[in-house]
Amino acid sequence: MTYSEEMLQALEDQDLDEAKKKFASALRHDDDDTLFSLAEELQAIGFNNQARRIAEKLLQKYPDADDVRLILAELAISDDQTDEALLQLDHISQSSEVYPQSLLTAADLYQSLNLPEVSEQKLLTAKALLLDEPVVDFALGELYLSLGRYQEALLYYQSLTEAGVDYFAQVSIQQRLAQCLSGLGQYEEAIAIDEKLTENLATDDQLFELGVLYQQVNDDEKAIKILTRLQQQNADYSSLYRPLVQSQSTLGRYDQALQTAQVGLGYDEFNLDLYRLGAEAAAKVGAKHQVEDLLKKGLKIDPEAQSLRLMLGEYYLRAGRAQDSVALLAAVADQEDEADPQINWELAQAYDQLDEVDQARENYFIAYPNLKDNPQFMKQFALFLQSQAAKDELKMAVQQYLKLVPDDDEFQALLLDLENNEF
């Protein structure tokens, strides 16, 4: 037995002191081929420092050993030493047996550096050298899928299935096909694949993907069934709660939706969507205190969450708490150069309730350029101007409203009065 083999045996026995001794002996006495194999084994089990010592020793002895350079490059990547990894990869000859593998390693590195174009170039070069190599097809499929280039990804995953590859690197190729089809809007085809994958045992990701696909085709009943199955299988899978609450709400099951949102927040307290959806469900069932509580908790997590702020402001308005609405929204409107026009609209309504007419008028006019195509806003704006007897501005607002809702007889009559100076 070589010292290298004895070292690996000591590691298997978890005897680190003995492994250290055998490693020192291997460096001194084992032949180069044996040491190279040991470096590969050590790299595979995460003993990078020891693998690097062997590789550096071999490279010193064999400066043209590209297979050793490849190991050093991969070790450098593991240690986030990007420059060193690129240096080793650049020195690998195009005529080398490991050149195609070096291209794959470089592609992974460039993708991690957010340079997908360079990564694609490396993979396509590898594809030209290795026409029927599944690892290249898989890598190209993964790259294109990550970039949202679903049609191109689909072609490479289909190539794998045609070659009889069902799984690669513990990834289901059929599931990847479903993801591509979903990305292309071919939801029914994607569902057909995922239904087969989840007939018996299914991974969390497969169930989640199928549940969301059912939502895409407006089959919320099946979405609830699958997402509930996922919840029973793994309640910690926090992503399931948002679509589950959405489907429950879509079907009018607001009590369930509120309960699901609260459970989901127990697993992910930073999920702002669950605060919003939970508050919406609470409003539907008349749980007023829970509406306010959920929205306040969400804003405590993220004070910049305007959707939650707007909902809370609207809640205060409906509850007759205009002053609370102003306190919540006015500071935000003043601080931002381009505040959400919905904030100014809510402020206008709140100031109107408080009989602070000038402030209400100012906020209506601030919101107008962005909301003039919103019929609800224009009708409310017109009614405010009517209450203030602002004839010229009222005429403008009524005309704009009637462009949006031309069959409103009441406002047609109002416009006629304005044009005949009868207002």
Coordinates of C-alpha atoms in Angstrom, one line a residue, residues 108-370:
D108 CA -18.1 28.5 -14.6
L109 CA -15.7 31.1 -13.4
Y110 CA -16.8 33.8 -15.9
Q111 CA -20.4 33.1 -15.0
S112 CA -19.7 33.6 -11.3
L113 CA -18.0 36.9 -12.3
N114 CA -21.3 38.0 -14.1
L115 CA -19.7 37.8 -17.5
P116 CA -22.2 35.5 -19.2
E117 CA -21.1 36.5 -22.7
V118 CA -17.6 35.2 -22.1
S119 CA -19.0 32.1 -20.4
E120 CA -21.1 31.4 -23.4
Q121 CA -18.1 31.8 -25.7
K122 CA -16.1 29.3 -23.7
L123 CA -18.9 26.7 -23.7
L124 CA -19.6 27.0 -27.4
T125 CA -15.9 26.4 -28.1
A126 CA -16.1 23.4 -25.8
K127 CA -19.2 22.2 -27.7
A128 CA -17.3 22.4 -31.0
L129 CA -14.6 20.1 -29.5
L130 CA -16.9 17.8 -27.7
L131 CA -20.0 17.4 -29.9
D132 CA -21.7 14.6 -28.0
E133 CA -20.6 15.4 -24.4
P134 CA -23.6 15.7 -22.0
V135 CA -21.7 17.9 -19.6
V136 CA -21.4 20.6 -22.3
D137 CA -25.0 20.4 -23.2
F138 CA -26.0 20.6 -19.6
A139 CA -23.7 23.6 -19.0
L140 CA -25.2 25.5 -22.0
G141 CA -28.7 24.7 -20.9
E142 CA -28.0 26.0 -17.4
L143 CA -26.4 29.2 -18.7
Y144 CA -29.2 30.0 -21.1
L145 CA -31.9 29.2 -18.5
S146 CA -30.2 31.5 -16.0
L147 CA -30.3 34.2 -18.7
G148 CA -34.0 33.7 -19.5
R149 CA -33.1 32.5 -23.0
Y150 CA -35.6 29.6 -22.7
Q151 CA -35.7 28.5 -26.3
E152 CA -32.0 28.0 -26.5
A153 CA -31.9 26.3 -23.1
L154 CA -34.7 24.0 -24.3
L155 CA -32.7 22.7 -27.2
Y156 CA -29.8 21.6 -25.1
Y157 CA -32.0 19.9 -22.5
Q158 CA -33.9 18.1 -25.2
S159 CA -30.6 16.9 -26.6
L160 CA -29.9 15.4 -23.2
T161 CA -33.2 13.6 -23.0
E162 CA -32.7 12.3 -26.5
A163 CA -29.4 10.9 -25.4
G164 CA -31.2 9.1 -22.5
V165 CA -30.0 11.5 -19.8
D166 CA -32.7 11.9 -17.1
Y167 CA -30.6 13.4 -14.4
F168 CA -27.3 15.3 -14.5
A169 CA -25.5 16.5 -11.4
Q170 CA -28.6 15.5 -9.4
V171 CA -30.7 17.8 -11.5
S172 CA -33.9 16.5 -13.2
I173 CA -33.6 17.2 -16.9
Q174 CA -37.4 16.8 -17.2
Q175 CA -37.9 19.5 -14.6
R176 CA -35.6 21.8 -16.5
L177 CA -37.6 21.1 -19.7
A178 CA -40.7 22.2 -17.7
Q179 CA -39.0 25.4 -16.5
C180 CA -38.1 26.3 -20.1
L181 CA -41.6 25.6 -21.4
S182 CA -43.0 27.7 -18.6
G183 CA -40.7 30.5 -19.4
L184 CA -41.9 30.3 -23.0
G185 CA -45.5 30.6 -21.9
Q186 CA -46.3 27.0 -22.7
Y187 CA -47.8 26.3 -19.4
E188 CA -50.0 23.3 -20.3
E189 CA -46.9 21.4 -21.7
A190 CA -44.9 22.3 -18.6
I191 CA -47.8 21.1 -16.3
A192 CA -47.9 17.8 -18.1
I193 CA -44.3 17.2 -17.4
D194 CA -44.5 18.2 -13.7
E195 CA -47.6 16.2 -13.1
K196 CA -45.7 13.0 -14.1
L197 CA -42.7 14.0 -12.0
T198 CA -44.9 14.5 -8.9
E199 CA -47.2 11.5 -9.2
N200 CA -45.5 9.7 -6.4
L201 CA -42.4 11.0 -4.6
A202 CA -41.6 14.6 -5.4
T203 CA -39.0 17.2 -4.4
D204 CA -40.0 20.5 -2.8
D205 CA -39.0 22.4 -5.9
Q206 CA -41.1 20.2 -8.2
L207 CA -44.2 20.7 -6.1
F208 CA -43.6 24.4 -5.9
E209 CA -43.1 24.8 -9.6
L210 CA -46.3 22.8 -10.3
G211 CA -48.3 24.8 -7.9
V212 CA -47.2 28.1 -9.5
L213 CA -47.9 26.7 -12.9
Y214 CA -51.5 25.9 -11.9
Q215 CA -51.8 29.5 -10.9
Q216 CA -50.6 30.6 -14.3
V217 CA -53.5 28.8 -16.0
N218 CA -55.9 30.1 -13.3
D219 CA -56.5 26.6 -11.8
D220 CA -56.3 27.9 -8.2
E221 CA -58.0 24.8 -6.8
K222 CA -55.2 22.5 -8.0
A223 CA -52.6 25.1 -7.0
I224 CA -54.0 25.0 -3.4
K225 CA -53.9 21.2 -3.4
I226 CA -50.3 21.0 -4.6
L227 CA -49.0 23.8 -2.4
T228 CA -50.8 22.4 0.6
R229 CA -49.1 19.0 -0.2
L230 CA -45.8 20.9 -0.2
Q231 CA -46.6 22.6 3.1
Q232 CA -47.3 19.2 4.6
Q233 CA -44.1 17.8 3.2
N234 CA -41.9 20.7 4.2
A235 CA -43.5 23.6 6.1
D236 CA -40.1 25.4 6.1
Y237 CA -40.3 25.9 2.4
S238 CA -41.2 29.6 2.9
S239 CA -41.7 30.4 -0.8
L240 CA -44.9 28.3 -0.9
Y241 CA -46.9 30.7 1.3
R242 CA -47.2 33.7 -1.1
P243 CA -48.8 31.7 -4.0
L244 CA -50.9 29.7 -1.6
V245 CA -52.3 32.8 0.0
Q246 CA -52.9 34.3 -3.5
S247 CA -54.9 31.2 -4.6
Q248 CA -56.9 31.1 -1.4
S249 CA -57.8 34.7 -1.8
T250 CA -58.7 34.3 -5.5
L251 CA -61.2 31.7 -4.5
G252 CA -62.6 33.9 -1.8
R253 CA -61.2 31.8 1.1
Y254 CA -60.1 34.8 3.0
D255 CA -60.1 33.3 6.5
Q256 CA -57.7 30.5 5.2
A257 CA -55.6 33.1 3.4
L258 CA -55.2 35.2 6.5
Q259 CA -54.2 32.1 8.5
T260 CA -51.8 30.9 5.8
A261 CA -50.1 34.4 5.7
Q262 CA -49.6 34.4 9.4
V263 CA -48.2 30.9 9.4
G264 CA -45.9 31.9 6.5
L265 CA -44.6 34.9 8.4
G266 CA -43.6 32.6 11.2
Y267 CA -41.1 31.0 8.7
D268 CA -40.2 34.2 6.9
E269 CA -40.8 37.4 8.9
F270 CA -39.2 39.5 6.2
N271 CA -41.6 38.6 3.4
L272 CA -43.4 41.9 2.7
D273 CA -45.8 40.2 0.2
L274 CA -47.2 38.1 3.1
Y275 CA -47.8 41.2 5.2
R276 CA -49.7 42.8 2.2
L277 CA -51.6 39.7 1.2
G278 CA -52.5 39.0 4.9
A279 CA -53.7 42.5 5.4
E280 CA -55.9 42.3 2.3
A281 CA -57.4 39.0 3.5
A282 CA -57.9 40.5 7.0
A283 CA -59.8 43.5 5.4
K284 CA -62.1 41.1 3.5
V285 CA -63.1 39.3 6.7
G286 CA -63.4 42.5 8.7
A287 CA -60.4 41.8 11.0
K288 CA -59.6 45.5 11.3
H289 CA -57.1 45.2 14.0
Q290 CA -55.2 42.6 12.1
V291 CA -55.1 44.8 9.0
E292 CA -53.4 47.5 11.0
D293 CA -51.1 45.1 12.9
L294 CA -49.8 43.3 9.8
L295 CA -49.2 46.6 7.9
K296 CA -47.4 48.2 10.8
K297 CA -45.2 45.1 11.3
G298 CA -44.4 45.1 7.6
L299 CA -43.4 48.8 7.7
K300 CA -41.2 48.1 10.7
I301 CA -39.3 45.5 8.6
D302 CA -39.0 47.9 5.7
P303 CA -40.1 51.6 6.3
E304 CA -39.6 52.2 2.5
A305 CA -42.3 49.7 1.5
Q306 CA -44.7 52.1 -0.2
S307 CA -47.3 49.5 -1.1
L308 CA -47.7 48.8 2.6
R309 CA -47.7 52.5 3.5
L310 CA -50.4 53.2 0.9
M311 CA -52.5 50.3 2.2
L312 CA -52.2 51.6 5.8
G313 CA -53.0 55.1 4.7
E314 CA -56.1 53.9 2.9
Y315 CA -57.1 51.9 5.9
Y316 CA -56.9 55.0 8.1
L317 CA -59.0 56.9 5.6
R318 CA -61.8 54.3 5.6
A319 CA -61.7 54.2 9.3
G320 CA -62.2 58.0 9.5
R321 CA -58.7 58.5 10.8
A322 CA -57.6 61.2 8.4
Q323 CA -55.0 62.7 10.7
D324 CA -53.3 59.3 11.1
S325 CA -53.2 59.0 7.3
V326 CA -51.6 62.5 7.0
A327 CA -49.0 61.7 9.7
L328 CA -48.2 58.4 7.8
L329 CA -47.9 59.9 4.3
A330 CA -47.0 63.6 4.4
A331 CA -43.4 63.1 5.5
V332 CA -42.9 60.6 2.7
A333 CA -44.3 62.9 0.1
D334 CA -42.1 65.7 1.3
Q335 CA -38.9 63.7 1.4
E336 CA -39.1 62.2 -2.1
D337 CA -38.5 64.2 -5.3
E338 CA -40.8 61.8 -7.2
A339 CA -43.2 60.3 -4.7
D340 CA -45.7 57.8 -5.8
P341 CA -48.7 59.8 -7.1
Q342 CA -51.0 57.4 -5.1
I343 CA -49.5 59.0 -1.9
N344 CA -50.6 62.5 -3.1
W345 CA -54.0 61.1 -3.9
E346 CA -54.5 59.6 -0.5
L347 CA -53.2 62.8 1.1
A348 CA -55.7 64.9 -0.9
Q349 CA -58.5 62.7 0.4
A350 CA -57.2 62.9 4.0
Y351 CA -56.8 66.7 3.9
D352 CA -60.3 67.0 2.4
Q353 CA -61.7 65.0 5.3
L354 CA -59.9 67.4 7.6
D355 CA -61.3 70.4 5.8
E356 CA -57.8 71.6 4.9
V357 CA -58.8 72.6 1.4
D358 CA -55.6 74.2 0.2
Q359 CA -53.5 71.1 1.1
A360 CA -56.1 68.9 -0.5
R361 CA -56.1 71.0 -3.7
E362 CA -52.3 71.0 -3.8
N363 CA -52.1 67.2 -3.6
Y364 CA -54.8 66.6 -6.2
F365 CA -52.9 68.8 -8.7
I366 CA -49.6 67.1 -7.9
A367 CA -51.2 63.7 -8.5
Y368 CA -53.1 64.8 -11.6
P369 CA -50.3 64.5 -14.3
N370 CA -49.7 60.9 -13.4

